[in-house]
Amino acid sequence: MQSLAVVAGQFGVWVSVIEPGAVASEFTASATRPGDPGPYAGLLAAYLARTRAVFASAQPAQEAGAAIAGAATSQAYRFRWQTSSQAAAFAGVSLADVDGERVSTLTRTWIS
């Protein structure tokens, strides 16, 4: 996307990436699958428990939408737009993580 942004910019087109954090929704209610998850049962249960907790206090959808609308209508160009301080913090970790180890270590805790 970053290389596309430079090319598109030559034609007056701004390319931006919207990076939302968790947005309050019914995601966890529809994230389960019917049937036996087999050897993944424990991992799925841990992930859904963590996700339910995060989504319970997540950014409201209206707030995320307002941030996206603000990015789309801003006169100031930025390549990256995060919709919340939590999203900005995670993006900061991810962008500084050249080999992916910090993000892997962080997200590994989501299933343990």
Short mmCIF file of N, CA, C and O in Angstrom, two decimals:
data_model
loop_
_atom_site.label_atom_id
_atom_site.label_comp_id
_atom_site.label_asym_id
_atom_site.label_seq_id
_atom_site.Cartn_x
_atom_site.Cartn_y
_atom_site.Cartn_z
N MET A 1 0.81 -1.19 0.00
CA MET A 1 0.00 0.00 0.00
C MET A 1 0.86 1.27 0.00
O MET A 1 0.49 2.23 -0.64
N GLN A 2 1.96 1.24 0.70
CA GLN A 2 2.77 2.46 0.75
C GLN A 2 3.34 2.80 -0.61
O GLN A 2 3.39 3.96 -0.98
N SER A 3 3.76 1.79 -1.39
CA SER A 3 4.27 2.11 -2.72
C SER A 3 3.15 2.60 -3.64
O SER A 3 3.36 3.46 -4.45
N LEU A 4 1.95 2.03 -3.48
CA LEU A 4 0.80 2.47 -4.27
C LEU A 4 0.47 3.92 -3.92
O LEU A 4 0.13 4.71 -4.81
N ALA A 5 0.58 4.29 -2.66
CA ALA A 5 0.27 5.65 -2.24
C ALA A 5 1.16 6.66 -2.97
O ALA A 5 0.68 7.72 -3.40
N VAL A 6 2.42 6.34 -3.13
CA VAL A 6 3.35 7.25 -3.82
C VAL A 6 2.98 7.39 -5.29
O VAL A 6 2.95 8.49 -5.84
N VAL A 7 2.64 6.29 -5.94
CA VAL A 7 2.27 6.32 -7.35
C VAL A 7 0.94 7.06 -7.53
O VAL A 7 0.83 7.95 -8.36
N ALA A 8 -0.07 6.69 -6.74
CA ALA A 8 -1.38 7.33 -6.86
C ALA A 8 -1.30 8.82 -6.56
O ALA A 8 -2.01 9.63 -7.16
N GLY A 9 -0.42 9.19 -5.64
CA GLY A 9 -0.26 10.60 -5.28
C GLY A 9 0.16 11.45 -6.47
O GLY A 9 -0.17 12.64 -6.53
N GLN A 10 0.86 10.86 -7.42
CA GLN A 10 1.26 11.59 -8.62
C GLN A 10 0.06 12.01 -9.46
O GLN A 10 0.15 12.89 -10.30
N PHE A 11 -1.10 11.37 -9.22
CA PHE A 11 -2.32 11.68 -9.96
C PHE A 11 -3.37 12.36 -9.08
O PHE A 11 -4.54 12.41 -9.42
N GLY A 12 -2.92 12.85 -7.91
CA GLY A 12 -3.84 13.56 -7.02
C GLY A 12 -4.74 12.65 -6.20
O GLY A 12 -5.73 13.11 -5.65
N VAL A 13 -4.41 11.37 -6.13
CA VAL A 13 -5.21 10.42 -5.37
C VAL A 13 -4.47 10.09 -4.07
O VAL A 13 -3.31 9.70 -4.09
N TRP A 14 -5.16 10.27 -2.95
CA TRP A 14 -4.56 9.94 -1.66
C TRP A 14 -4.96 8.52 -1.27
O TRP A 14 -6.13 8.17 -1.29
N VAL A 15 -3.99 7.72 -0.95
CA VAL A 15 -4.23 6.36 -0.47
C VAL A 15 -3.87 6.33 1.00
O VAL A 15 -2.78 6.72 1.39
N SER A 16 -4.82 5.90 1.82
CA SER A 16 -4.59 5.82 3.25
C SER A 16 -5.01 4.46 3.78
O SER A 16 -5.85 3.79 3.17
N VAL A 17 -4.43 4.09 4.89
CA VAL A 17 -4.78 2.85 5.56
C VAL A 17 -5.48 3.23 6.87
O VAL A 17 -4.95 4.03 7.65
N ILE A 18 -6.67 2.68 7.08
CA ILE A 18 -7.39 2.88 8.33
C ILE A 18 -7.08 1.68 9.21
O ILE A 18 -7.24 0.54 8.81
N GLU A 19 -6.62 1.95 10.43
CA GLU A 19 -6.22 0.89 11.36
C GLU A 19 -7.09 0.98 12.61
O GLU A 19 -6.72 1.63 13.58
N PRO A 20 -8.24 0.30 12.60
CA PRO A 20 -9.09 0.33 13.79
C PRO A 20 -8.57 -0.65 14.84
O PRO A 20 -7.92 -1.64 14.52
N GLY A 21 -8.88 -0.35 16.07
CA GLY A 21 -8.67 -1.34 17.13
C GLY A 21 -9.94 -2.15 17.24
O GLY A 21 -10.73 -2.23 16.30
N ALA A 22 -10.16 -2.72 18.40
CA ALA A 22 -11.40 -3.45 18.63
C ALA A 22 -12.56 -2.45 18.59
O ALA A 22 -12.50 -1.38 19.17
N VAL A 23 -13.61 -2.83 17.87
CA VAL A 23 -14.81 -2.00 17.77
C VAL A 23 -15.96 -2.80 18.36
O VAL A 23 -16.15 -3.98 17.99
N ALA A 24 -16.68 -2.21 19.29
CA ALA A 24 -17.79 -2.90 19.94
C ALA A 24 -18.77 -3.43 18.89
O ALA A 24 -19.26 -2.68 18.05
N SER A 25 -18.99 -4.72 18.92
CA SER A 25 -19.89 -5.36 17.95
C SER A 25 -20.32 -6.71 18.50
O SER A 25 -19.96 -7.10 19.60
N GLU A 26 -21.04 -7.43 17.70
CA GLU A 26 -21.48 -8.78 18.07
C GLU A 26 -20.52 -9.83 17.51
O GLU A 26 -20.90 -10.98 17.32
N PHE A 27 -19.27 -9.44 17.26
CA PHE A 27 -18.29 -10.36 16.67
C PHE A 27 -18.19 -11.67 17.43
O PHE A 27 -18.26 -12.75 16.84
N THR A 28 -18.05 -11.61 18.74
CA THR A 28 -17.84 -12.85 19.49
C THR A 28 -19.08 -13.74 19.49
O THR A 28 -18.97 -14.94 19.60
N ALA A 29 -20.26 -13.13 19.36
CA ALA A 29 -21.48 -13.94 19.31
C ALA A 29 -21.54 -14.78 18.03
O ALA A 29 -22.08 -15.88 18.02
N SER A 30 -20.94 -14.28 16.96
CA SER A 30 -20.99 -15.02 15.69
C SER A 30 -19.67 -15.71 15.37
O SER A 30 -19.54 -16.33 14.32
N ALA A 31 -18.69 -15.61 16.27
CA ALA A 31 -17.36 -16.18 16.00
C ALA A 31 -17.27 -17.67 16.31
O ALA A 31 -16.32 -18.31 15.94
N THR A 32 -18.25 -18.22 17.01
CA THR A 32 -18.20 -19.64 17.33
C THR A 32 -18.66 -20.45 16.13
O THR A 32 -19.44 -19.98 15.29
N ARG A 33 -18.18 -21.67 16.06
CA ARG A 33 -18.57 -22.55 14.96
C ARG A 33 -19.30 -23.74 15.54
O ARG A 33 -18.90 -24.27 16.57
N PRO A 34 -20.35 -24.19 14.88
CA PRO A 34 -21.06 -25.37 15.39
C PRO A 34 -20.17 -26.61 15.24
O PRO A 34 -19.27 -26.66 14.42
N GLY A 35 -20.44 -27.58 16.07
CA GLY A 35 -19.68 -28.82 15.97
C GLY A 35 -18.50 -28.85 16.92
O GLY A 35 -18.24 -27.91 17.65
N ASP A 36 -17.79 -29.92 16.89
CA ASP A 36 -16.65 -30.15 17.76
C ASP A 36 -15.40 -29.51 17.17
O ASP A 36 -14.96 -29.90 16.09
N PRO A 37 -14.77 -28.55 17.87
CA PRO A 37 -13.55 -27.93 17.34
C PRO A 37 -12.32 -28.83 17.47
O PRO A 37 -11.23 -28.43 17.07
N GLY A 38 -12.49 -30.01 18.04
CA GLY A 38 -11.38 -30.97 18.12
C GLY A 38 -10.22 -30.43 18.93
O GLY A 38 -10.40 -29.85 20.00
N PRO A 39 -9.00 -30.60 18.40
CA PRO A 39 -7.82 -30.20 19.17
C PRO A 39 -7.69 -28.68 19.36
O PRO A 39 -6.86 -28.22 20.13
N TYR A 40 -8.52 -27.93 18.69
CA TYR A 40 -8.46 -26.47 18.79
C TYR A 40 -9.41 -25.93 19.85
O TYR A 40 -9.49 -24.72 20.05
N ALA A 41 -10.13 -26.79 20.54
CA ALA A 41 -11.15 -26.35 21.50
C ALA A 41 -10.58 -25.40 22.56
O ALA A 41 -11.16 -24.35 22.82
N GLY A 42 -9.47 -25.75 23.16
CA GLY A 42 -8.88 -24.90 24.20
C GLY A 42 -8.41 -23.57 23.65
O GLY A 42 -8.62 -22.52 24.28
N LEU A 43 -7.78 -23.59 22.49
CA LEU A 43 -7.31 -22.35 21.87
C LEU A 43 -8.48 -21.44 21.51
O LEU A 43 -8.43 -20.23 21.75
N LEU A 44 -9.53 -22.04 20.94
CA LEU A 44 -10.70 -21.26 20.57
C LEU A 44 -11.37 -20.66 21.80
O LEU A 44 -11.72 -19.48 21.81
N ALA A 45 -11.50 -21.44 22.85
CA ALA A 45 -12.13 -20.95 24.08
C ALA A 45 -11.32 -19.78 24.67
O ALA A 45 -11.89 -18.77 25.08
N ALA A 46 -10.00 -19.92 24.70
CA ALA A 46 -9.15 -18.86 25.24
C ALA A 46 -9.24 -17.60 24.38
O ALA A 46 -9.36 -16.48 24.91
N TYR A 47 -9.21 -17.75 23.07
CA TYR A 47 -9.30 -16.60 22.17
C TYR A 47 -10.64 -15.89 22.34
O TYR A 47 -10.70 -14.66 22.44
N LEU A 48 -11.73 -16.66 22.39
CA LEU A 48 -13.05 -16.04 22.51
C LEU A 48 -13.23 -15.36 23.86
O LEU A 48 -13.82 -14.28 23.93
N ALA A 49 -12.70 -15.95 24.93
CA ALA A 49 -12.79 -15.32 26.25
C ALA A 49 -12.06 -13.99 26.26
O ALA A 49 -12.57 -12.97 26.74
N ARG A 50 -10.85 -13.97 25.72
CA ARG A 50 -10.07 -12.74 25.66
C ARG A 50 -10.77 -11.71 24.79
O ARG A 50 -10.88 -10.54 25.13
N THR A 51 -11.29 -12.14 23.66
CA THR A 51 -11.94 -11.24 22.73
C THR A 51 -13.23 -10.67 23.32
O THR A 51 -13.52 -9.48 23.16
N ARG A 52 -14.01 -11.50 24.02
CA ARG A 52 -15.23 -11.00 24.66
C ARG A 52 -14.89 -9.89 25.65
O ARG A 52 -15.58 -8.87 25.72
N ALA A 53 -13.83 -10.09 26.43
CA ALA A 53 -13.43 -9.08 27.41
C ALA A 53 -13.02 -7.78 26.73
O ALA A 53 -13.40 -6.69 27.16
N VAL A 54 -12.26 -7.88 25.66
CA VAL A 54 -11.81 -6.69 24.94
C VAL A 54 -12.98 -5.98 24.27
O VAL A 54 -13.12 -4.76 24.34
N PHE A 55 -13.86 -6.75 23.64
CA PHE A 55 -14.98 -6.15 22.92
C PHE A 55 -16.01 -5.55 23.87
O PHE A 55 -16.76 -4.64 23.50
N ALA A 56 -16.03 -6.01 25.13
CA ALA A 56 -16.97 -5.46 26.11
C ALA A 56 -16.66 -4.00 26.41
O ALA A 56 -17.56 -3.22 26.74
N SER A 57 -15.40 -3.60 26.28
CA SER A 57 -15.02 -2.20 26.54
C SER A 57 -14.38 -1.57 25.31
O SER A 57 -13.59 -0.65 25.42
N ALA A 58 -14.73 -2.09 24.15
CA ALA A 58 -14.13 -1.61 22.90
C ALA A 58 -14.70 -0.26 22.47
O ALA A 58 -15.72 0.21 22.99
N GLN A 59 -14.03 0.32 21.52
CA GLN A 59 -14.46 1.60 20.94
C GLN A 59 -15.85 1.44 20.32
O GLN A 59 -16.10 0.49 19.58
N PRO A 60 -16.76 2.36 20.61
CA PRO A 60 -18.09 2.28 19.98
C PRO A 60 -17.98 2.42 18.45
O PRO A 60 -17.12 3.15 17.94
N ALA A 61 -18.85 1.73 17.75
CA ALA A 61 -18.84 1.75 16.29
C ALA A 61 -18.99 3.17 15.75
O ALA A 61 -18.35 3.54 14.76
N GLN A 62 -19.83 3.98 16.41
CA GLN A 62 -20.04 5.36 15.95
C GLN A 62 -18.74 6.16 16.04
O GLN A 62 -18.45 6.99 15.17
N GLU A 63 -17.97 5.92 17.08
CA GLU A 63 -16.69 6.62 17.25
C GLU A 63 -15.69 6.19 16.18
O GLU A 63 -15.00 7.02 15.59
N ALA A 64 -15.63 4.89 15.90
CA ALA A 64 -14.74 4.40 14.85
C ALA A 64 -15.18 4.97 13.50
O ALA A 64 -14.34 5.40 12.70
N GLY A 65 -16.48 4.98 13.26
CA GLY A 65 -17.00 5.54 12.01
C GLY A 65 -16.68 7.01 11.86
O GLY A 65 -16.32 7.47 10.76
N ALA A 66 -16.78 7.75 12.94
CA ALA A 66 -16.44 9.18 12.90
C ALA A 66 -14.96 9.38 12.58
O ALA A 66 -14.60 10.29 11.82
N ALA A 67 -14.10 8.51 13.13
CA ALA A 67 -12.67 8.61 12.84
C ALA A 67 -12.40 8.31 11.37
O ALA A 67 -11.58 8.98 10.72
N ILE A 68 -13.09 7.33 10.83
CA ILE A 68 -12.92 6.98 9.42
C ILE A 68 -13.43 8.12 8.53
O ILE A 68 -12.77 8.51 7.56
N ALA A 69 -14.59 8.67 8.86
CA ALA A 69 -15.13 9.80 8.09
C ALA A 69 -14.17 10.99 8.17
O ALA A 69 -13.95 11.69 7.17
N GLY A 70 -13.59 11.20 9.34
CA GLY A 70 -12.63 12.29 9.49
C GLY A 70 -11.41 12.10 8.61
O GLY A 70 -10.92 13.05 7.99
N ALA A 71 -10.94 10.87 8.52
CA ALA A 71 -9.80 10.57 7.64
C ALA A 71 -10.16 10.81 6.18
O ALA A 71 -9.38 11.38 5.41
N ALA A 72 -11.37 10.40 5.80
CA ALA A 72 -11.80 10.53 4.41
C ALA A 72 -12.01 11.98 3.98
O ALA A 72 -11.86 12.29 2.80
N THR A 73 -12.34 12.82 4.92
CA THR A 73 -12.66 14.21 4.57
C THR A 73 -11.58 15.21 4.98
O THR A 73 -11.71 16.40 4.70
N SER A 74 -10.52 14.73 5.61
CA SER A 74 -9.47 15.63 6.07
C SER A 74 -8.73 16.28 4.91
O SER A 74 -8.48 15.65 3.88
N GLN A 75 -8.38 17.53 5.09
CA GLN A 75 -7.57 18.22 4.10
C GLN A 75 -6.08 17.91 4.30
O GLN A 75 -5.27 18.18 3.43
N ALA A 76 -5.74 17.36 5.45
CA ALA A 76 -4.36 16.98 5.75
C ALA A 76 -4.17 15.50 5.39
O ALA A 76 -4.91 14.65 5.86
N TYR A 77 -3.18 15.22 4.57
CA TYR A 77 -2.94 13.84 4.16
C TYR A 77 -2.07 13.11 5.17
O TYR A 77 -1.07 13.64 5.65
N ARG A 78 -2.48 11.90 5.50
CA ARG A 78 -1.66 10.95 6.27
C ARG A 78 -1.85 9.59 5.63
O ARG A 78 -2.95 9.25 5.18
N PHE A 79 -0.81 8.80 5.61
CA PHE A 79 -0.94 7.44 5.08
C PHE A 79 -1.66 6.54 6.08
O PHE A 79 -2.50 5.74 5.70
N ARG A 80 -1.35 6.65 7.36
CA ARG A 80 -1.95 5.80 8.39
C ARG A 80 -2.88 6.61 9.30
O ARG A 80 -2.52 7.67 9.76
N TRP A 81 -4.05 6.03 9.55
CA TRP A 81 -5.02 6.63 10.47
C TRP A 81 -5.49 5.53 11.42
O TRP A 81 -6.02 4.52 10.97
N GLN A 82 -5.31 5.71 12.71
CA GLN A 82 -5.85 4.79 13.69
C GLN A 82 -7.13 5.41 14.27
O GLN A 82 -7.22 6.63 14.39
N THR A 83 -8.08 4.57 14.62
CA THR A 83 -9.36 5.08 15.10
C THR A 83 -9.43 5.25 16.61
O THR A 83 -10.42 5.77 17.12
N SER A 84 -8.40 4.81 17.32
CA SER A 84 -8.39 4.95 18.78
C SER A 84 -6.95 4.94 19.29
O SER A 84 -6.03 4.55 18.56
N SER A 85 -6.80 5.32 20.54
CA SER A 85 -5.45 5.29 21.12
C SER A 85 -4.94 3.86 21.26
O SER A 85 -3.75 3.60 21.11
N GLN A 86 -5.84 2.90 21.50
CA GLN A 86 -5.43 1.50 21.57
C GLN A 86 -4.93 1.02 20.21
O GLN A 86 -3.94 0.30 20.11
N ALA A 87 -5.61 1.42 19.16
CA ALA A 87 -5.18 1.05 17.80
C ALA A 87 -3.83 1.67 17.48
O ALA A 87 -2.96 1.03 16.88
N ALA A 88 -3.63 2.91 17.90
CA ALA A 88 -2.35 3.58 17.66
C ALA A 88 -1.22 2.88 18.42
O ALA A 88 -0.12 2.71 17.89
N ALA A 89 -1.50 2.46 19.65
CA ALA A 89 -0.48 1.76 20.44
C ALA A 89 -0.09 0.44 19.77
O ALA A 89 1.09 0.11 19.64
N PHE A 90 -1.08 -0.33 19.30
CA PHE A 90 -0.77 -1.60 18.65
C PHE A 90 -0.05 -1.37 17.33
O PHE A 90 0.91 -2.07 17.01
N ALA A 91 -0.47 -0.37 16.57
CA ALA A 91 0.21 -0.06 15.31
C ALA A 91 1.66 0.32 15.57
O ALA A 91 2.56 -0.07 14.82
N GLY A 92 1.90 1.07 16.64
CA GLY A 92 3.26 1.45 16.99
C GLY A 92 4.13 0.25 17.29
O GLY A 92 5.27 0.16 16.83
N VAL A 93 3.60 -0.71 18.04
CA VAL A 93 4.35 -1.94 18.33
C VAL A 93 4.61 -2.69 17.04
O VAL A 93 5.73 -3.13 16.76
N SER A 94 3.58 -2.83 16.23
CA SER A 94 3.70 -3.60 14.99
C SER A 94 4.70 -2.98 14.02
O SER A 94 5.53 -3.68 13.44
N LEU A 95 4.65 -1.67 13.85
CA LEU A 95 5.55 -1.01 12.91
C LEU A 95 7.01 -1.03 13.37
O LEU A 95 7.92 -1.02 12.54
N ALA A 96 7.22 -1.07 14.68
CA ALA A 96 8.59 -1.11 15.21
C ALA A 96 9.14 -2.53 15.28
O ALA A 96 10.31 -2.72 15.61
N ASP A 97 8.32 -3.51 14.95
CA ASP A 97 8.67 -4.93 15.11
C ASP A 97 9.15 -5.51 13.78
O ASP A 97 8.40 -6.14 13.05
N VAL A 98 10.41 -5.31 13.47
CA VAL A 98 10.96 -5.67 12.17
C VAL A 98 10.82 -7.17 11.87
O VAL A 98 10.47 -7.56 10.76
N ASP A 99 11.07 -8.03 12.85
CA ASP A 99 11.01 -9.47 12.58
C ASP A 99 9.70 -10.12 13.03
O ASP A 99 9.49 -11.31 12.83
N GLY A 100 8.80 -9.37 13.64
CA GLY A 100 7.50 -9.91 14.03
C GLY A 100 7.47 -10.57 15.40
O GLY A 100 6.40 -11.00 15.86
N GLU A 101 8.58 -10.64 16.08
CA GLU A 101 8.64 -11.35 17.36
C GLU A 101 7.83 -10.66 18.46
O GLU A 101 7.14 -11.32 19.24
N ARG A 102 7.88 -9.34 18.53
CA ARG A 102 7.13 -8.63 19.58
C ARG A 102 5.63 -8.83 19.42
O ARG A 102 4.92 -9.08 20.39
N VAL A 103 5.15 -8.73 18.19
CA VAL A 103 3.72 -8.92 17.95
C VAL A 103 3.33 -10.37 18.22
O VAL A 103 2.30 -10.64 18.83
N SER A 104 4.16 -11.32 17.80
CA SER A 104 3.88 -12.74 18.06
C SER A 104 3.81 -13.01 19.56
O SER A 104 2.93 -13.71 20.03
N THR A 105 4.74 -12.46 20.30
CA THR A 105 4.75 -12.65 21.74
C THR A 105 3.50 -12.03 22.38
O THR A 105 2.86 -12.65 23.23
N LEU A 106 3.14 -10.84 21.95
CA LEU A 106 1.96 -10.16 22.47
C LEU A 106 0.69 -10.95 22.15
O LEU A 106 -0.12 -11.23 23.04
N THR A 107 0.51 -11.31 20.90
CA THR A 107 -0.73 -11.98 20.51
C THR A 107 -0.79 -13.43 20.98
O THR A 107 -1.89 -13.98 21.11
N ARG A 108 0.33 -14.02 21.26
CA ARG A 108 0.35 -15.39 21.80
C ARG A 108 -0.38 -15.45 23.13
O ARG A 108 -1.01 -16.45 23.46
N THR A 109 -0.34 -14.36 23.89
CA THR A 109 -1.04 -14.32 25.18
C THR A 109 -2.55 -14.36 24.99
O THR A 109 -3.29 -14.65 25.94
N TRP A 110 -3.03 -14.08 23.79
CA TRP A 110 -4.47 -14.08 23.54
C TRP A 110 -5.06 -15.48 23.55
O TRP A 110 -6.28 -15.64 23.62
N ILE A 111 -4.23 -16.51 23.43
CA ILE A 111 -4.73 -17.87 23.40
C ILE A 111 -4.19 -18.73 24.54
O ILE A 111 -4.31 -19.95 24.53
N SER A 112 -3.57 -18.08 25.53
CA SER A 112 -3.05 -18.88 26.64
C SER A 112 -3.78 -18.58 27.93
O SER A 112 -4.57 -17.71 28.04
#
